[in-house]
mmCIF file of N, CA and C in Angstrom:
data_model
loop_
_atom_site.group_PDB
_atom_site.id
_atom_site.type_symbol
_atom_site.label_atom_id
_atom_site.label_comp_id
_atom_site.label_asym_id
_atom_site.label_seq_id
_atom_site.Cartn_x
_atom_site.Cartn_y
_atom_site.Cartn_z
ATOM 1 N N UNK A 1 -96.472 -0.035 93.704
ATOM 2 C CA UNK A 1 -95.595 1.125 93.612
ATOM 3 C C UNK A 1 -94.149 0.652 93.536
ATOM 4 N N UNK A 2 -93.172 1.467 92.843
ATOM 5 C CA UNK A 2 -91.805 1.577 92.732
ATOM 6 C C UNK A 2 -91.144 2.292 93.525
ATOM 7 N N UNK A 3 -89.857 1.608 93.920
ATOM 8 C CA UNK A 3 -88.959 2.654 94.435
ATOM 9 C C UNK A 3 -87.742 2.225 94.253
ATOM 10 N N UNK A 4 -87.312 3.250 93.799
ATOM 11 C CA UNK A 4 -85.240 3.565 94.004
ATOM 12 C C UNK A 4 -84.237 3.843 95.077
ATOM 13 N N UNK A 5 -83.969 3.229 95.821
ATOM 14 C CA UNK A 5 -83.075 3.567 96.487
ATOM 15 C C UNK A 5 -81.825 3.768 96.699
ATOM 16 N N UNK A 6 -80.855 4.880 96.454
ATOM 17 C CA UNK A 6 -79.343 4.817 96.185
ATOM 18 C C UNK A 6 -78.822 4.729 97.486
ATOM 19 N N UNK A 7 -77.691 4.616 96.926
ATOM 20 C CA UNK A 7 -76.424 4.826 98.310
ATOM 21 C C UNK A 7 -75.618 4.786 98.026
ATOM 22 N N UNK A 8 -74.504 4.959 98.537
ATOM 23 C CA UNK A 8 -72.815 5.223 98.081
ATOM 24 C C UNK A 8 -71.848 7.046 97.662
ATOM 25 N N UNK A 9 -72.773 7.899 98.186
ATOM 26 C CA UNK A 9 -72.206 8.847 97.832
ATOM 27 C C UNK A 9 -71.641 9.312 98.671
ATOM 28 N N UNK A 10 -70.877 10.369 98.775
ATOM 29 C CA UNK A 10 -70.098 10.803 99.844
ATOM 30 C C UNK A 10 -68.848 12.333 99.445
ATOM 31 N N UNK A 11 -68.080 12.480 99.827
ATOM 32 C CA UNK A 11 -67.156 13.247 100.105
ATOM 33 C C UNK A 11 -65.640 12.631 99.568
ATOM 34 N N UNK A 12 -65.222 12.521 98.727
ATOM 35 C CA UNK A 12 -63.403 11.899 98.245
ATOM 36 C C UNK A 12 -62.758 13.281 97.982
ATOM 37 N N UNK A 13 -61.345 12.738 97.980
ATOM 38 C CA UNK A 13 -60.818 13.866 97.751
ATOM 39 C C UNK A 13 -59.990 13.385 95.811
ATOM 40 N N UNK A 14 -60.041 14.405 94.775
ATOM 41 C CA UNK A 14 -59.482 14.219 93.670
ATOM 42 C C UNK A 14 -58.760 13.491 93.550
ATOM 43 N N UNK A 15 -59.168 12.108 92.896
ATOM 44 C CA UNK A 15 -58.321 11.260 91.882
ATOM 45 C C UNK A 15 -58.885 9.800 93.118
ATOM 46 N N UNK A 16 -59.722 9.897 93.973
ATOM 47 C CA UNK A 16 -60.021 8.774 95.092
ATOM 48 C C UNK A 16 -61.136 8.044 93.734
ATOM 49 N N UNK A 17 -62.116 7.383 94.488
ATOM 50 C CA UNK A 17 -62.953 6.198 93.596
ATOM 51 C C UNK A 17 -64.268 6.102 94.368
ATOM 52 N N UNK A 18 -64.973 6.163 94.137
ATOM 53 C CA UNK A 18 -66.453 5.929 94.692
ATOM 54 C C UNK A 18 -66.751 4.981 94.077
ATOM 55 N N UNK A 19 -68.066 3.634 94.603
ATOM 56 C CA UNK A 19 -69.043 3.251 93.729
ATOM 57 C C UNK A 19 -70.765 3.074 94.498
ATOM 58 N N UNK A 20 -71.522 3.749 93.564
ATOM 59 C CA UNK A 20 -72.801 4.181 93.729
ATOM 60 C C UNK A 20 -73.607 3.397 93.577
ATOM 61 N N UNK A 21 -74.522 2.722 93.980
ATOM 62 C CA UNK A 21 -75.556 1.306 93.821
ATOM 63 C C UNK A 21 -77.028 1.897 94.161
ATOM 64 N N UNK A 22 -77.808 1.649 92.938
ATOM 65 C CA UNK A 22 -79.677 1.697 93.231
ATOM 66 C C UNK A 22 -80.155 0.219 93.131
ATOM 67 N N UNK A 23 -81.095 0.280 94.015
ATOM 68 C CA UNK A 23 -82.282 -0.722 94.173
ATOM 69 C C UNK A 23 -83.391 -0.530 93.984
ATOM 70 N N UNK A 24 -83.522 -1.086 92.898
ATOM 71 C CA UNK A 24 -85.770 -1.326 92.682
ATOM 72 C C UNK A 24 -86.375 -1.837 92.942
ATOM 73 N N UNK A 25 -87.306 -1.771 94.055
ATOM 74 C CA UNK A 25 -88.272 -2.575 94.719
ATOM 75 C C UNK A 25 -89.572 -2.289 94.278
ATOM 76 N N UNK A 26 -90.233 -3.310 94.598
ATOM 77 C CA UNK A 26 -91.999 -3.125 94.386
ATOM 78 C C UNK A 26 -92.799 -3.743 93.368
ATOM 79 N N UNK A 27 -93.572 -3.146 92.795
ATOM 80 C CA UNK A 27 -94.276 -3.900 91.513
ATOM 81 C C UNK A 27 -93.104 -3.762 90.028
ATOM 82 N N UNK A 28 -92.546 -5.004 89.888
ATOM 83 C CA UNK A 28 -91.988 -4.842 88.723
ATOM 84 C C UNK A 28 -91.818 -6.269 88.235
ATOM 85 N N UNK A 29 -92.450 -5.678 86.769
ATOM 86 C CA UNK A 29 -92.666 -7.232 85.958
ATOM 87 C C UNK A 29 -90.812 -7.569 85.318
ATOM 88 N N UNK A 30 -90.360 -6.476 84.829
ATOM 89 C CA UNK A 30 -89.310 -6.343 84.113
ATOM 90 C C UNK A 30 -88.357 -4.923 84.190
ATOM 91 N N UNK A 31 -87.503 -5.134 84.169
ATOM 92 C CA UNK A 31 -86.468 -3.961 83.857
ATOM 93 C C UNK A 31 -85.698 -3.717 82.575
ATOM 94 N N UNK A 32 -85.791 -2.471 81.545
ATOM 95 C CA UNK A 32 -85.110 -2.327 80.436
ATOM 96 C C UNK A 32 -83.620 -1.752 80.512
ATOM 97 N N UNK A 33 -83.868 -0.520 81.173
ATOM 98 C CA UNK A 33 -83.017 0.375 80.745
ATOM 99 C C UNK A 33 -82.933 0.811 82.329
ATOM 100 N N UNK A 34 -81.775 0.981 82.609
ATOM 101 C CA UNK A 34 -81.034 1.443 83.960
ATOM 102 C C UNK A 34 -79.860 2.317 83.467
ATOM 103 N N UNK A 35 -79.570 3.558 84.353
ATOM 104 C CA UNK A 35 -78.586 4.279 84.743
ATOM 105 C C UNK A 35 -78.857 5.263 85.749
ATOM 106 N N UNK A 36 -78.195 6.165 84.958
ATOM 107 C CA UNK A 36 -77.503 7.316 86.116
ATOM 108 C C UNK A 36 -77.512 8.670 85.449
ATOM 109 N N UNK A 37 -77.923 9.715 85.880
ATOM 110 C CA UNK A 37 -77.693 11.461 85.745
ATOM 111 C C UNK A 37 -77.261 11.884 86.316
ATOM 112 N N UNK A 38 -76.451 12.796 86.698
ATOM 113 C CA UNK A 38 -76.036 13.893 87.645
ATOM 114 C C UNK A 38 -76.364 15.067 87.789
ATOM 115 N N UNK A 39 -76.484 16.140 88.231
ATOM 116 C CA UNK A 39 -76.690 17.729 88.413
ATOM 117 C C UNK A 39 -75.733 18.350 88.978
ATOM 118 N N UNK A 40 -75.435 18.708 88.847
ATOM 119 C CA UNK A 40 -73.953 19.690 89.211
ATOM 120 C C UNK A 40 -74.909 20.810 89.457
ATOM 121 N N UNK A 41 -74.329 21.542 90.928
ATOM 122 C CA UNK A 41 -75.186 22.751 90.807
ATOM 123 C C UNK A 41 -75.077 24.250 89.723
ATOM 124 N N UNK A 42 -76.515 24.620 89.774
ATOM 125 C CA UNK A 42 -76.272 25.539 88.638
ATOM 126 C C UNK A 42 -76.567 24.727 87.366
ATOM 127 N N UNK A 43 -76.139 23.896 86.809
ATOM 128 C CA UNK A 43 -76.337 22.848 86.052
ATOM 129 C C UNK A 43 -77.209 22.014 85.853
ATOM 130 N N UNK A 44 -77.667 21.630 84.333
ATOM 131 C CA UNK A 44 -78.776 21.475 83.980
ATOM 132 C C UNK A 44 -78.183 19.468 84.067
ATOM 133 N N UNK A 45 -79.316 18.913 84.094
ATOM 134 C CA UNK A 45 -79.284 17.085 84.412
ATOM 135 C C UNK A 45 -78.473 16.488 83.146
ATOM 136 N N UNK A 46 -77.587 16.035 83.731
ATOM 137 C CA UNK A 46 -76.539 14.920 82.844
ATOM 138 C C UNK A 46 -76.252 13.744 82.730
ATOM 139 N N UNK A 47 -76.830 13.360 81.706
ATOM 140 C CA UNK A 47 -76.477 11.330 81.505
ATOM 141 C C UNK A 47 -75.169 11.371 81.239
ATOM 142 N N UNK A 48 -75.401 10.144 82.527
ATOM 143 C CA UNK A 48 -73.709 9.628 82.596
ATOM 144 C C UNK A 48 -73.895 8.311 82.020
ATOM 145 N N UNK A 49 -74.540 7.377 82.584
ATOM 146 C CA UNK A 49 -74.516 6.305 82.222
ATOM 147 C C UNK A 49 -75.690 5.361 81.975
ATOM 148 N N UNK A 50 -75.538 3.987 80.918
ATOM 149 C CA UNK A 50 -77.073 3.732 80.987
ATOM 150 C C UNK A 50 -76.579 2.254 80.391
ATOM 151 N N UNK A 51 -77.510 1.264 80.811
ATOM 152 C CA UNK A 51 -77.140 0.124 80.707
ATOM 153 C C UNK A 51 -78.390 -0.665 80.498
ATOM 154 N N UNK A 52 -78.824 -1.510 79.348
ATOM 155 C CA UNK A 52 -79.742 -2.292 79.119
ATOM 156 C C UNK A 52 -80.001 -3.618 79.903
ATOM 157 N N UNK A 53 -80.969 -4.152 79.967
ATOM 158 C CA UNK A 53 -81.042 -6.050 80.450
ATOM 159 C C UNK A 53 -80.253 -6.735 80.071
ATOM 160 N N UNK A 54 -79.870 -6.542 78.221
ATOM 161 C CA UNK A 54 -78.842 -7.175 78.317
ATOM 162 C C UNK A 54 -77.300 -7.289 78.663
ATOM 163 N N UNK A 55 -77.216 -6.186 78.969
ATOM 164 C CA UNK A 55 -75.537 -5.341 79.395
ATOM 165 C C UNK A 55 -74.977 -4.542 78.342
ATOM 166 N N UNK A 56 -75.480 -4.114 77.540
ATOM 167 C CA UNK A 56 -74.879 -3.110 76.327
ATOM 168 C C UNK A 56 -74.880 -1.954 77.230
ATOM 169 N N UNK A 57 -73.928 -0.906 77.334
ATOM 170 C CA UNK A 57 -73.436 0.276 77.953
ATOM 171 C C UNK A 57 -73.396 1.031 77.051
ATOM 172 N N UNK A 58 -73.601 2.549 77.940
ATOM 173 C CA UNK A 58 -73.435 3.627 77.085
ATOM 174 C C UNK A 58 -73.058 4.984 78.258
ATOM 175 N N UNK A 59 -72.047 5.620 77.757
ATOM 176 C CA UNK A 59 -71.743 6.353 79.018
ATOM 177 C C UNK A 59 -71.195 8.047 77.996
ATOM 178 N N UNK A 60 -71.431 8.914 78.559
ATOM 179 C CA UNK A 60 -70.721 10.420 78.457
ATOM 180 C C UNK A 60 -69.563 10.407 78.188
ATOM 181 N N UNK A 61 -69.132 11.640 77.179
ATOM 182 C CA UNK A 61 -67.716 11.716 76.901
ATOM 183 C C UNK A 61 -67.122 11.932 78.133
ATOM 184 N N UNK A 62 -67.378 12.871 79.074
ATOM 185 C CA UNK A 62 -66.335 13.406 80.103
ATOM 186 C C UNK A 62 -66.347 11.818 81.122
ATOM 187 N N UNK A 63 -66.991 11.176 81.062
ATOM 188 C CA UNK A 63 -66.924 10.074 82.031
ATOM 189 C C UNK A 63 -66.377 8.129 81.319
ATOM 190 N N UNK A 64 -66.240 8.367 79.815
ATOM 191 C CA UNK A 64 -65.259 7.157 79.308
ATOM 192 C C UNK A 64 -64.533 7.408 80.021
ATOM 193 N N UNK A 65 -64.030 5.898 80.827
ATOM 194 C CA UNK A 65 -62.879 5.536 81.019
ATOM 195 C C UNK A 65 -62.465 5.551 82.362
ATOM 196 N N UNK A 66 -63.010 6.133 83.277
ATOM 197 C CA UNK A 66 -63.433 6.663 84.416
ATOM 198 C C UNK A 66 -64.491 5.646 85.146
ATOM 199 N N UNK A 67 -65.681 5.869 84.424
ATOM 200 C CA UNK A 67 -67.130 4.777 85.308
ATOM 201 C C UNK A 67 -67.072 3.587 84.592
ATOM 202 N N UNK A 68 -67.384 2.976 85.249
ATOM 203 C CA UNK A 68 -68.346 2.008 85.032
ATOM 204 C C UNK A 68 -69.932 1.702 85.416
ATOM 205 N N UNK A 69 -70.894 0.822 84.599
ATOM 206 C CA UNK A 69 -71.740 1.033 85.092
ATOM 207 C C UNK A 69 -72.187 -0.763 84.962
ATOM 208 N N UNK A 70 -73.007 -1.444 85.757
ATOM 209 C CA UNK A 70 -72.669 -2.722 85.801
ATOM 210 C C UNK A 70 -74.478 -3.056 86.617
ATOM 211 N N UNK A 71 -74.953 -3.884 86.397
ATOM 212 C CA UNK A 71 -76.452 -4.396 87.055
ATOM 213 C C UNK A 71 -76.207 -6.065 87.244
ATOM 214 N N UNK A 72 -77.481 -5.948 88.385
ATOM 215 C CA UNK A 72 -77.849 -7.137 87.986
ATOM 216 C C UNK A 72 -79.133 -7.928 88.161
ATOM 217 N N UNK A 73 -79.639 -8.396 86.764
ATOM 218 C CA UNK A 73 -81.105 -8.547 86.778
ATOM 219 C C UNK A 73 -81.351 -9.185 87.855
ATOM 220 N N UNK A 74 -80.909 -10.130 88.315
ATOM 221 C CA UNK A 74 -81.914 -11.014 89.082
ATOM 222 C C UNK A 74 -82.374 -9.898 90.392
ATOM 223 N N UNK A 75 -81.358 -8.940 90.736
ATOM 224 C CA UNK A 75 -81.399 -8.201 92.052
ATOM 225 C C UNK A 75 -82.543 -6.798 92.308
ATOM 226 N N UNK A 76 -82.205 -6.729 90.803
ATOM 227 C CA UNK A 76 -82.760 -5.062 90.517
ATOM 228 C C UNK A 76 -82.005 -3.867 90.637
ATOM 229 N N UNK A 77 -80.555 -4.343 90.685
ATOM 230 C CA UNK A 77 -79.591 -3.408 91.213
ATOM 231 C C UNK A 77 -78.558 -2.638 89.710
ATOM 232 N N UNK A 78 -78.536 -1.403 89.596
ATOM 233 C CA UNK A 78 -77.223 -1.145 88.755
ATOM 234 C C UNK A 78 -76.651 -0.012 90.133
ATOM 235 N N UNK A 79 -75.134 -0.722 89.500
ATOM 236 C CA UNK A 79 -73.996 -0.223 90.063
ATOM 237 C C UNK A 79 -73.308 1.229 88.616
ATOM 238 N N UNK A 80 -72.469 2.113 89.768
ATOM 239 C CA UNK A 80 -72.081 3.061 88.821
ATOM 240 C C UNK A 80 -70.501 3.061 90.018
ATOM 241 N N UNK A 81 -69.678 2.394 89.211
ATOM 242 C CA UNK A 81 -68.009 2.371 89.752
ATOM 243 C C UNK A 81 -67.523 3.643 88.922
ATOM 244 N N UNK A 82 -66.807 4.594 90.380
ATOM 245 C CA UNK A 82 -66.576 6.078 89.619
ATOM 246 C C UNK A 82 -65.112 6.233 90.040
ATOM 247 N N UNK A 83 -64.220 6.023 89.483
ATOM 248 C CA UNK A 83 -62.488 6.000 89.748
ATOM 249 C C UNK A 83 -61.950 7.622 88.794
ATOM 250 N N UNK A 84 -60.651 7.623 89.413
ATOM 251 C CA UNK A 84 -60.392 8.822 88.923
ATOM 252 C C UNK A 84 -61.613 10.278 88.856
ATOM 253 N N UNK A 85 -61.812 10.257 90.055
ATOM 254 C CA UNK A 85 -62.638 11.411 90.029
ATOM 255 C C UNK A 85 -62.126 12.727 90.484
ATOM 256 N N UNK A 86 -62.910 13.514 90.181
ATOM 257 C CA UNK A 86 -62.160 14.985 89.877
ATOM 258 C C UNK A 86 -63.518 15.789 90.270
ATOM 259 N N UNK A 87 -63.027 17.241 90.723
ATOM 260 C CA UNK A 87 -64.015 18.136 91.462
ATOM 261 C C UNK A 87 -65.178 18.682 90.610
ATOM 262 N N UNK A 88 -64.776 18.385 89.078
ATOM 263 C CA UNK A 88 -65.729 18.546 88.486
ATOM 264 C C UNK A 88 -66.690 17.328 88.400
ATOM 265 N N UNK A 89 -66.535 16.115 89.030
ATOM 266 C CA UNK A 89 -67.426 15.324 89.040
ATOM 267 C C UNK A 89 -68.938 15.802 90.199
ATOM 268 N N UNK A 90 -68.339 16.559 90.690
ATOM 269 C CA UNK A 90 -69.178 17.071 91.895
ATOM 270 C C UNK A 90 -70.847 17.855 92.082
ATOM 271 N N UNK A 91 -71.690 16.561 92.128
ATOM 272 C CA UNK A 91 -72.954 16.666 91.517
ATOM 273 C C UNK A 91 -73.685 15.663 93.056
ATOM 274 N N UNK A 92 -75.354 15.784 92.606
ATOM 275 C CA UNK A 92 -75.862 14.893 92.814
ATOM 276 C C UNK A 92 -76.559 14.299 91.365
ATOM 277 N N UNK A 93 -76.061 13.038 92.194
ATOM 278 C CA UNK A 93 -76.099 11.784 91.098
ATOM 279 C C UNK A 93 -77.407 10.747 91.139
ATOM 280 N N UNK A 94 -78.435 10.358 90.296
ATOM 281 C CA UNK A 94 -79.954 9.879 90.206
ATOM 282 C C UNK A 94 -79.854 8.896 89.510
ATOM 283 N N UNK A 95 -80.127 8.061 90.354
ATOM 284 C CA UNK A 95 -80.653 6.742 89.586
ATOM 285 C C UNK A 95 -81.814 6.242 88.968
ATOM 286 N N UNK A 96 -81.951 5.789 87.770
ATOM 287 C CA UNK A 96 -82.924 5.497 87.145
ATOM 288 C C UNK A 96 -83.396 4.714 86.352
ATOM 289 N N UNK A 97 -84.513 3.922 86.375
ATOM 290 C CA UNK A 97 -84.659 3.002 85.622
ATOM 291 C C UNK A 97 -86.024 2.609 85.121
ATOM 292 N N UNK A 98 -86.203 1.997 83.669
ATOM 293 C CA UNK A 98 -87.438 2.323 82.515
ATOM 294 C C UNK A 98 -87.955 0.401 83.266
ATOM 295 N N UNK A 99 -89.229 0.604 84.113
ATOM 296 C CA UNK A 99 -90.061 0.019 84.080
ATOM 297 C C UNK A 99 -91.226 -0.926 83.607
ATOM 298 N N UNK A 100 -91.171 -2.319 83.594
ATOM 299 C CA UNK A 100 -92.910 -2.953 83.324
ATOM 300 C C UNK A 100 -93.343 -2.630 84.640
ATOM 301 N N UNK A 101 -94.193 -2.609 84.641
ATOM 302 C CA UNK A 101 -95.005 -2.619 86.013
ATOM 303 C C UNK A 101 -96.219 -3.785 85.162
ATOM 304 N N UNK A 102 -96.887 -3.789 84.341
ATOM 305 C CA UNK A 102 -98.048 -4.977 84.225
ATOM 306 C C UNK A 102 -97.577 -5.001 82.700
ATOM 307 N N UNK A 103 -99.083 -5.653 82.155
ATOM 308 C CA UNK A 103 -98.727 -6.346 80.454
ATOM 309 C C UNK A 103 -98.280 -4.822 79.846
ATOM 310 N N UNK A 104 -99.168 -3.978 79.759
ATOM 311 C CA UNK A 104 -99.099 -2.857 79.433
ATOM 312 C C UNK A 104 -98.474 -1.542 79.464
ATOM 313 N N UNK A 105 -97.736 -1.829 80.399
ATOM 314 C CA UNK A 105 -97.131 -0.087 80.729
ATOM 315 C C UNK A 105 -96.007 0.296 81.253
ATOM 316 N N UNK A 106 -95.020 0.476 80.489
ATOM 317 C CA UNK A 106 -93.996 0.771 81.138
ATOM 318 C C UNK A 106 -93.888 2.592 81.659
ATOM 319 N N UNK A 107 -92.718 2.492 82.699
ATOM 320 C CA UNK A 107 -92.572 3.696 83.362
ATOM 321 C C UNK A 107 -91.095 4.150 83.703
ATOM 322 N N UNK A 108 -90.908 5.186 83.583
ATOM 323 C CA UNK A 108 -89.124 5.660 84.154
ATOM 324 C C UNK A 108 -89.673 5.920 85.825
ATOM 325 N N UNK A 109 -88.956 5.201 86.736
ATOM 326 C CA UNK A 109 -88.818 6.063 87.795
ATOM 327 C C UNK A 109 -87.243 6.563 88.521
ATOM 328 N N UNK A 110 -87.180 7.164 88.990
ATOM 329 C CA UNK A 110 -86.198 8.106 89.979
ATOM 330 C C UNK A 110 -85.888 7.752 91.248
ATOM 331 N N UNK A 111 -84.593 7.617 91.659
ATOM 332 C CA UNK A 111 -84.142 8.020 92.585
ATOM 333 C C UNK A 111 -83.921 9.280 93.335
ATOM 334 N N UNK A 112 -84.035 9.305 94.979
ATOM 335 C CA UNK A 112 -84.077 10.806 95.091
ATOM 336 C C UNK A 112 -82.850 11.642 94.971
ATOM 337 N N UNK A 113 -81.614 10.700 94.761
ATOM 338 C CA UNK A 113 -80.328 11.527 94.670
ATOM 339 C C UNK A 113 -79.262 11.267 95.673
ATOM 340 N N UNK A 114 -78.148 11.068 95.204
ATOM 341 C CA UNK A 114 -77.245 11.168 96.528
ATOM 342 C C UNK A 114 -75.822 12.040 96.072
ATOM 343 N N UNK A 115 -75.151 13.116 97.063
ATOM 344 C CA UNK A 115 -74.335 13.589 96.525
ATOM 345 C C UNK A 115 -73.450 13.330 96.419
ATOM 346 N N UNK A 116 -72.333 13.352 95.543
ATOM 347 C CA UNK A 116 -70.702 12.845 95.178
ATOM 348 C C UNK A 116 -69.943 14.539 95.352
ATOM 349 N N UNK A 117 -69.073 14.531 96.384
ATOM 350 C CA UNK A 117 -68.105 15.807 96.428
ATOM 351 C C UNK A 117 -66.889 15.442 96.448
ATOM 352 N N UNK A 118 -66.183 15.631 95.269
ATOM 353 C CA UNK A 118 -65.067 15.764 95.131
ATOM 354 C C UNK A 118 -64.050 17.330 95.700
ATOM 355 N N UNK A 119 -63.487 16.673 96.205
ATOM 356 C CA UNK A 119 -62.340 17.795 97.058
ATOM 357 C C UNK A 119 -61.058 17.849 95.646
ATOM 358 N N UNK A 120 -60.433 19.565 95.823
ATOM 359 C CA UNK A 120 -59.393 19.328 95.386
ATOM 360 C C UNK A 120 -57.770 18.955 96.090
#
């Protein structure tokens, strides 16, 4: 079995900096594809960020320039560095990442979420 574990979310007040870190533990042959979604309440799930094995990035218009998103294979870890944040950043934020588990089968799994509240 897989698991995600985040941490780093919290409470800032507008224009402060967070950075958000998942861990994948368990059966894993390989890791492809890692990032991040958010939900804003009321709001339907939003890719923010997403980052391959090899480090090619890809991130949301409202969040260029702002995040970063950064891993590292040997650990199982991607990082999501969130500067200049603003009350509309104010979501819970999911980590996620596209799985080998054996020769055959890859899998997306989930993090359960942690929230980011931006104050104005």
């Amino acid at each position: 079995q897989v698991q995600l574990a985040e941490s780093g979310g919290g409470l800032v007040r507008a224009g402060e900096s967070l950075r958000l870190s998942c861990a994948a533990s368990g059966r894993i042959v390989s890791i492809n594809l890692m990032g991040w979604y958010r939900q804003a309440p009321g709001e339907q799930r939003e890719l923010v960020a997403t980052i391959l094995s090899g480090g090619s990035t890809n991130y949301a218009d409202s969040v260029k320039g702002r995040f970063t998103i950064s891993r590292d294979n040997a650990k199982n870890t991607v990082d999501l560095k969130m500067n200049g944040l603003s009350p509309e950043d104010t979501a819970v934020f999911y980590c996620f990442a596209n799985i080998r588990v054996n020769d055959y089968t890859n899998h997306t799994f989930w993090g359960r979420g942690t929230q980011v509240t931006v104050s104005s």
